[in-house]
mmCIF file of C-alpha atoms in Angstrom:
data_model
loop_
_atom_site.group_PDB
_atom_site.id
_atom_site.type_symbol
_atom_site.label_atom_id
_atom_site.label_comp_id
_atom_site.label_asym_id
_atom_site.label_seq_id
_atom_site.Cartn_x
_atom_site.Cartn_y
_atom_site.Cartn_z
ATOM 1 C CA MET A 138 -30.089 -39.797 41.342
ATOM 2 C CA THR A 139 -31.999 -43.039 40.597
ATOM 3 C CA THR A 140 -35.600 -43.448 39.554
ATOM 4 C CA GLN A 141 -37.562 -46.626 39.351
ATOM 5 C CA VAL A 142 -39.718 -47.105 36.194
ATOM 6 C CA GLY A 143 -41.597 -50.825 36.517
ATOM 7 C CA SER A 144 -38.688 -53.129 36.937
ATOM 8 C CA GLU A 145 -36.120 -51.069 35.233
ATOM 9 C CA SER A 146 -33.915 -48.237 36.809
ATOM 10 C CA LYS A 147 -32.476 -45.482 35.042
ATOM 11 C CA THR A 148 -29.699 -43.056 36.277
ATOM 12 C CA ARG A 149 -30.698 -39.437 35.574
ATOM 13 C CA LYS A 150 -27.658 -37.153 35.186
ATOM 14 C CA PRO A 151 -28.097 -33.999 36.861
ATOM 15 C CA ARG A 152 -28.664 -30.888 34.563
ATOM 16 C CA THR A 153 -26.063 -28.392 34.393
ATOM 17 C CA ARG A 154 -25.776 -25.148 32.585
ATOM 18 C CA ASN A 155 -22.927 -23.007 31.907
ATOM 19 C CA LYS A 156 -21.256 -20.908 29.064
ATOM 20 C CA ASN A 157 -19.173 -24.026 28.221
ATOM 21 C CA SER A 158 -22.137 -26.203 27.529
ATOM 22 C CA GLU A 159 -23.610 -23.727 24.831
ATOM 23 C CA PRO A 160 -23.013 -24.397 21.175
ATOM 24 C CA LYS A 161 -20.107 -22.156 19.894
ATOM 25 C CA GLN A 162 -20.654 -20.238 16.860
ATOM 26 C CA GLU A 163 -18.340 -20.825 14.062
ATOM 27 C CA LYS A 164 -16.153 -17.765 13.151
ATOM 28 C CA GLY A 165 -17.593 -15.661 10.459
ATOM 29 C CA LYS A 166 -21.119 -17.043 11.027
ATOM 30 C CA GLY A 167 -24.138 -16.031 12.861
ATOM 31 C CA ASN A 168 -24.194 -12.375 14.092
ATOM 32 C CA SER A 169 -20.741 -11.544 13.028
ATOM 33 C CA GLU A 170 -20.233 -8.935 10.447
ATOM 34 C CA PRO A 171 -19.996 -10.002 6.732
ATOM 35 C CA VAL A 172 -16.649 -9.699 5.027
ATOM 36 C CA ARG A 173 -16.407 -6.648 3.131
ATOM 37 C CA LYS A 174 -15.651 -7.211 -0.556
ATOM 38 C CA PRO A 175 -13.105 -5.033 -2.369
ATOM 39 C CA PHE A 176 -14.451 -2.217 -4.530
ATOM 40 C CA ILE A 177 -14.633 -3.345 -8.263
ATOM 41 C CA PHE A 178 -14.781 -0.826 -10.848
ATOM 42 C CA GLU A 179 -16.575 -1.706 -13.888
ATOM 43 C CA GLN A 180 -15.491 0.108 -16.957
ATOM 44 C CA THR A 181 -18.509 0.716 -19.091
ATOM 45 C CA ARG A 182 -16.938 3.658 -21.415
ATOM 46 C CA LYS A 183 -14.562 3.745 -24.398
ATOM 47 C CA ALA A 184 -11.084 3.875 -22.836
ATOM 48 C CA LEU A 185 -7.430 4.212 -23.626
ATOM 49 C CA PRO A 186 -5.493 1.701 -21.434
ATOM 50 C CA TYR A 187 -2.389 2.913 -19.708
ATOM 51 C CA ASP A 188 0.006 1.034 -17.594
ATOM 52 C CA ILE A 189 1.381 2.708 -14.454
ATOM 53 C CA LEU A 190 5.042 1.388 -14.235
ATOM 54 C CA ALA A 191 5.348 1.343 -10.353
ATOM 55 C CA LYS A 192 8.739 1.780 -8.952
ATOM 56 C CA SER A 193 7.600 1.340 -5.365
ATOM 57 C CA ASN A 194 6.104 -1.454 -3.385
ATOM 58 C CA THR A 195 3.940 0.965 -1.345
ATOM 59 C CA VAL A 196 1.908 2.423 -4.485
ATOM 60 C CA LEU A 197 1.856 -0.854 -6.166
ATOM 61 C CA ASP A 198 0.244 -2.460 -3.161
ATOM 62 C CA TYR A 199 -2.187 0.177 -2.797
ATOM 63 C CA LEU A 200 -3.233 0.214 -6.314
ATOM 64 C CA ASN A 201 -3.560 -3.787 -6.110
ATOM 65 C CA ARG A 202 -5.921 -3.310 -2.927
ATOM 66 C CA ASN A 203 -7.716 -0.086 -3.756
ATOM 67 C CA GLY A 204 -7.110 0.893 -7.449
ATOM 68 C CA GLY A 205 -10.750 0.177 -8.367
ATOM 69 C CA ARG A 206 -11.850 2.747 -5.723
ATOM 70 C CA ALA A 207 -9.385 5.313 -7.295
ATOM 71 C CA VAL A 208 -10.207 5.024 -10.873
ATOM 72 C CA GLY A 209 -13.782 5.022 -9.720
ATOM 73 C CA ALA A 210 -13.114 8.555 -8.135
ATOM 74 C CA PHE A 211 -11.361 9.815 -11.280
ATOM 75 C CA GLN A 212 -14.399 8.622 -13.300
ATOM 76 C CA ARG A 213 -16.831 10.332 -11.031
ATOM 77 C CA ILE A 214 -14.956 13.703 -11.817
ATOM 78 C CA ALA A 215 -14.891 12.829 -15.467
ATOM 79 C CA ALA A 216 -18.699 12.338 -15.561
ATOM 80 C CA LEU A 217 -19.329 15.516 -13.440
ATOM 81 C CA ASN A 218 -17.077 17.352 -15.895
ATOM 82 C CA GLN A 219 -19.173 16.340 -18.845
ATOM 83 C CA LEU A 220 -22.548 16.884 -17.061
ATOM 84 C CA THR A 221 -21.725 20.496 -16.112
ATOM 85 C CA GLN A 222 -20.882 21.426 -19.791
ATOM 86 C CA ARG A 223 -23.919 23.351 -20.327
ATOM 87 C CA ASN A 224 -24.029 24.980 -16.786
ATOM 88 C CA ASN A 225 -21.308 27.712 -16.331
ATOM 89 C CA ASP A 226 -22.157 28.239 -12.796
ATOM 90 C CA ILE A 227 -21.491 24.681 -11.683
ATOM 91 C CA ARG A 228 -18.848 24.069 -14.072
ATOM 92 C CA THR A 229 -16.964 27.033 -12.534
ATOM 93 C CA ARG A 230 -17.580 25.618 -9.020
ATOM 94 C CA LEU A 231 -16.142 22.291 -10.061
ATOM 95 C CA THR A 232 -13.207 23.678 -11.732
ATOM 96 C CA GLU A 233 -12.365 25.986 -8.765
ATOM 97 C CA TRP A 234 -12.639 22.948 -6.528
ATOM 98 C CA LEU A 235 -10.514 20.598 -8.652
ATOM 99 C CA ASN A 236 -7.691 23.065 -9.210
ATOM 100 C CA CYS A 237 -7.587 23.947 -5.480
ATOM 101 C CA ARG A 238 -7.416 20.145 -4.496
ATOM 102 C CA LEU A 239 -4.913 19.246 -7.158
ATOM 103 C CA THR A 240 -2.746 22.067 -6.196
ATOM 104 C CA LEU A 241 -2.927 20.890 -2.460
ATOM 105 C CA SER A 242 -1.820 17.429 -3.650
ATOM 106 C CA GLN A 243 0.872 18.982 -5.687
ATOM 107 C CA GLU A 244 2.236 20.824 -2.738
ATOM 108 C CA GLU A 245 2.180 17.724 -0.664
ATOM 109 C CA VAL A 246 4.132 15.954 -3.250
ATOM 110 C CA ALA A 247 6.631 18.638 -3.388
ATOM 111 C CA ALA A 248 7.188 18.702 0.491
ATOM 112 C CA PHE A 249 7.535 14.968 0.280
ATOM 113 C CA GLU A 250 10.137 15.033 -2.362
ATOM 114 C CA ALA A 251 12.048 17.579 -0.600
ATOM 115 C CA LYS A 252 11.998 15.191 2.377
ATOM 116 C CA ALA A 253 13.513 12.451 0.037
ATOM 117 C CA ILE A 254 16.148 14.745 -1.293
ATOM 118 C CA SER A 255 17.224 15.806 2.198
ATOM 119 C CA PHE A 256 17.547 11.976 3.371
ATOM 120 C CA LYS A 257 19.420 11.034 0.187
ATOM 121 C CA ALA A 258 21.739 13.922 0.970
ATOM 122 C CA ASP A 259 22.554 12.680 4.312
ATOM 123 C CA VAL A 260 22.992 9.129 3.688
ATOM 124 C CA VAL A 261 23.279 8.197 0.363
ATOM 125 C CA ILE A 262 27.178 8.332 -1.129
ATOM 126 C CA GLU A 263 27.008 5.974 -4.062
ATOM 127 C CA PRO A 264 23.866 5.540 -6.306
ATOM 128 C CA ILE A 265 21.633 2.663 -5.187
ATOM 129 C CA SER A 266 20.973 0.002 -8.162
ATOM 130 C CA VAL A 267 17.562 -1.504 -6.991
ATOM 131 C CA VAL A 268 16.294 -3.770 -9.296
ATOM 132 C CA VAL A 269 12.480 -3.179 -9.936
ATOM 133 C CA PRO A 270 10.436 -6.413 -11.379
ATOM 134 C CA GLU A 271 8.882 -5.957 -14.674
ATOM 135 C CA THR A 272 5.506 -7.099 -12.845
ATOM 136 C CA PHE A 273 5.312 -3.757 -11.208
ATOM 137 C CA THR A 274 2.497 -2.615 -13.369
ATOM 138 C CA TYR A 275 -0.978 -1.431 -12.891
ATOM 139 C CA ARG A 276 -3.366 -0.741 -15.556
ATOM 140 C CA ILE A 277 -5.831 1.965 -15.780
ATOM 141 C CA ASP A 278 -8.549 2.707 -18.523
ATOM 142 C CA VAL A 279 -8.235 6.257 -19.222
ATOM 143 C CA THR A 280 -11.833 7.501 -20.190
ATOM 144 C CA HIS A 281 -11.364 11.362 -20.064
ATOM 145 C CA PRO A 282 -8.320 13.580 -20.282
ATOM 146 C CA ILE A 283 -8.852 14.742 -16.719
ATOM 147 C CA PHE A 284 -7.572 11.076 -15.632
ATOM 148 C CA TRP A 285 -3.844 12.199 -16.417
ATOM 149 C CA ARG A 286 -3.994 14.935 -13.694
ATOM 150 C CA PHE A 287 -4.722 12.434 -11.199
ATOM 151 C CA ILE A 288 -2.319 9.908 -12.773
ATOM 152 C CA GLY A 289 0.480 12.364 -12.463
ATOM 153 C CA ILE A 290 -0.131 12.818 -8.669
ATOM 154 C CA PHE A 291 0.103 9.113 -8.369
ATOM 155 C CA GLU A 292 3.387 8.716 -10.229
ATOM 156 C CA ALA A 293 4.928 11.421 -8.378
ATOM 157 C CA VAL A 294 4.276 9.887 -5.066
ATOM 158 C CA ASP A 295 5.462 6.406 -6.441
ATOM 159 C CA ARG A 296 8.609 7.878 -7.625
ATOM 160 C CA ASN A 297 9.421 9.607 -4.231
ATOM 161 C CA ILE A 298 8.440 6.693 -2.001
ATOM 162 C CA ALA A 299 10.649 4.392 -4.046
ATOM 163 C CA GLU A 300 13.533 6.564 -3.111
ATOM 164 C CA PHE A 301 12.891 5.712 0.705
ATOM 165 C CA GLU A 302 12.325 2.334 -0.003
ATOM 166 C CA ASN A 303 15.671 1.905 -1.933
ATOM 167 C CA MET A 304 17.417 3.853 1.065
ATOM 168 C CA TRP A 305 15.644 1.142 3.317
ATOM 169 C CA ILE A 306 16.631 -1.911 1.317
ATOM 170 C CA ALA A 307 20.201 -0.435 1.278
ATOM 171 C CA GLY A 308 20.308 -0.331 5.120
ATOM 172 C CA LEU A 309 20.860 3.368 4.912
ATOM 173 C CA ILE A 310 17.433 4.452 6.953
ATOM 174 C CA ASP A 311 15.756 2.679 9.866
ATOM 175 C CA ASP A 312 12.409 0.919 9.940
ATOM 176 C CA GLU A 313 10.715 3.837 11.738
ATOM 177 C CA SER A 314 11.798 6.247 9.035
ATOM 178 C CA MET A 315 10.655 3.779 6.414
ATOM 179 C CA ILE A 316 7.284 3.382 8.065
ATOM 180 C CA GLN A 317 6.732 7.268 8.589
ATOM 181 C CA SER A 318 7.535 7.842 4.906
ATOM 182 C CA ARG A 319 5.348 5.143 3.601
ATOM 183 C CA ASN A 320 2.446 6.519 5.718
ATOM 184 C CA ASP A 321 3.243 9.953 4.472
ATOM 185 C CA SER A 322 2.980 9.081 0.764
ATOM 186 C CA LEU A 323 -0.263 7.023 1.213
ATOM 187 C CA THR A 324 -2.007 9.878 3.005
ATOM 188 C CA ILE A 325 -1.409 12.075 -0.138
ATOM 189 C CA ILE A 326 -3.178 9.517 -2.169
ATOM 190 C CA THR A 327 -5.892 8.501 0.198
ATOM 191 C CA ASP A 328 -6.891 12.075 0.947
ATOM 192 C CA LEU A 329 -7.048 13.052 -2.620
ATOM 193 C CA VAL A 330 -9.377 9.872 -3.455
ATOM 194 C CA ALA A 331 -11.547 10.539 -0.345
ATOM 195 C CA SER A 332 -11.988 14.160 -1.123
ATOM 196 C CA ILE A 333 -13.320 13.289 -4.659
ATOM 197 C CA TYR A 334 -15.757 10.846 -2.945
ATOM 198 C CA GLN A 335 -16.699 13.502 -0.630
ATOM 199 C CA ILE A 336 -17.512 16.353 -2.999
ATOM 200 C CA THR A 337 -19.311 13.868 -5.418
ATOM 201 C CA ASN A 338 -21.285 12.095 -3.010
ATOM 202 C CA ALA A 339 -24.327 14.068 -3.704
ATOM 203 C CA SER A 340 -24.883 11.795 -6.660
ATOM 204 C CA ARG A 341 -24.924 8.041 -6.672
ATOM 205 C CA ASP A 342 -24.688 5.430 -9.482
ATOM 206 C CA ARG A 343 -28.063 5.733 -11.579
ATOM 207 C CA GLU A 344 -29.434 3.898 -14.604
ATOM 208 C CA GLY A 345 -27.933 5.436 -17.706
ATOM 209 C CA GLY A 346 -24.772 6.842 -16.038
ATOM 210 C CA LEU A 347 -23.441 8.307 -12.858
ATOM 211 C CA TYR A 348 -25.122 11.502 -12.809
ATOM 212 C CA ASP A 349 -28.212 13.054 -14.265
ATOM 213 C CA THR A 350 -29.669 16.556 -14.449
ATOM 214 C CA ASN A 351 -31.811 15.900 -11.385
ATOM 215 C CA ASP A 352 -28.668 16.044 -9.269
ATOM 216 C CA TYR A 353 -27.690 19.704 -10.217
ATOM 217 C CA LYS A 354 -29.203 21.179 -6.823
ATOM 218 C CA ALA A 355 -27.314 18.691 -4.638
ATOM 219 C CA ILE A 356 -24.163 19.114 -6.537
ATOM 220 C CA MET A 357 -24.465 23.028 -6.401
ATOM 221 C CA THR A 358 -24.881 22.617 -2.564
ATOM 222 C CA ALA A 359 -21.709 20.284 -2.284
ATOM 223 C CA LEU A 360 -19.820 22.773 -4.686
ATOM 224 C CA SER A 361 -20.689 25.982 -2.669
ATOM 225 C CA ALA A 362 -18.123 28.656 -2.281
ATOM 226 C CA LYS A 363 -17.423 27.488 1.458
ATOM 227 C CA SER A 364 -16.817 23.652 0.325
ATOM 228 C CA VAL A 365 -14.482 24.918 -2.634
ATOM 229 C CA MET A 366 -12.219 26.888 -0.052
ATOM 230 C CA ASP A 367 -12.513 23.885 2.749
ATOM 231 C CA LYS A 368 -11.522 21.040 0.405
#
């Protein structure tokens, strides 16, 4: 279409509008979800450094990605354990829940270990000499004796999933068996950590520490007789 303005003529392009003409938003900007940062636990207590000497890629990868979250869970239980020293009712509920939960984890580890032994009996003829790099370590700052109970679970899972990894590397088990075993091992760990956050979620980080005496009522509700049996 041509329009006359004085002695000059201009050609006006027809207006079009379609989805291709609209500006594209760069990926990661605009209304997109913000990238979730990994959980980082900052130690503010006196601690004993302890290096977990991982034997498996599975547990080491988990610790490198989620170790801060796991240690944060251990610290929650440690803080709650100290907080309830002068309240026998709450301390009893906490102890019952923790013993019940760790017993469940130990039973899961025992079943997983039995599976590893069964696989080895079927496929392993000669010892498998797999070299584990010296860098397979993850440091945990132990701030309370209760940490050792959790660390024991992690190391037991690591020891047994390493057996499956070794058999897989040697070509003695297939990918499907390896993937299933890996998922089973991680479930033991992630369920334990998640249950700790669930039971301690009545209290959030507060100035001066993880918990204070105002949290007692919420904690008592969370550690009711029903929740102790369900967790």
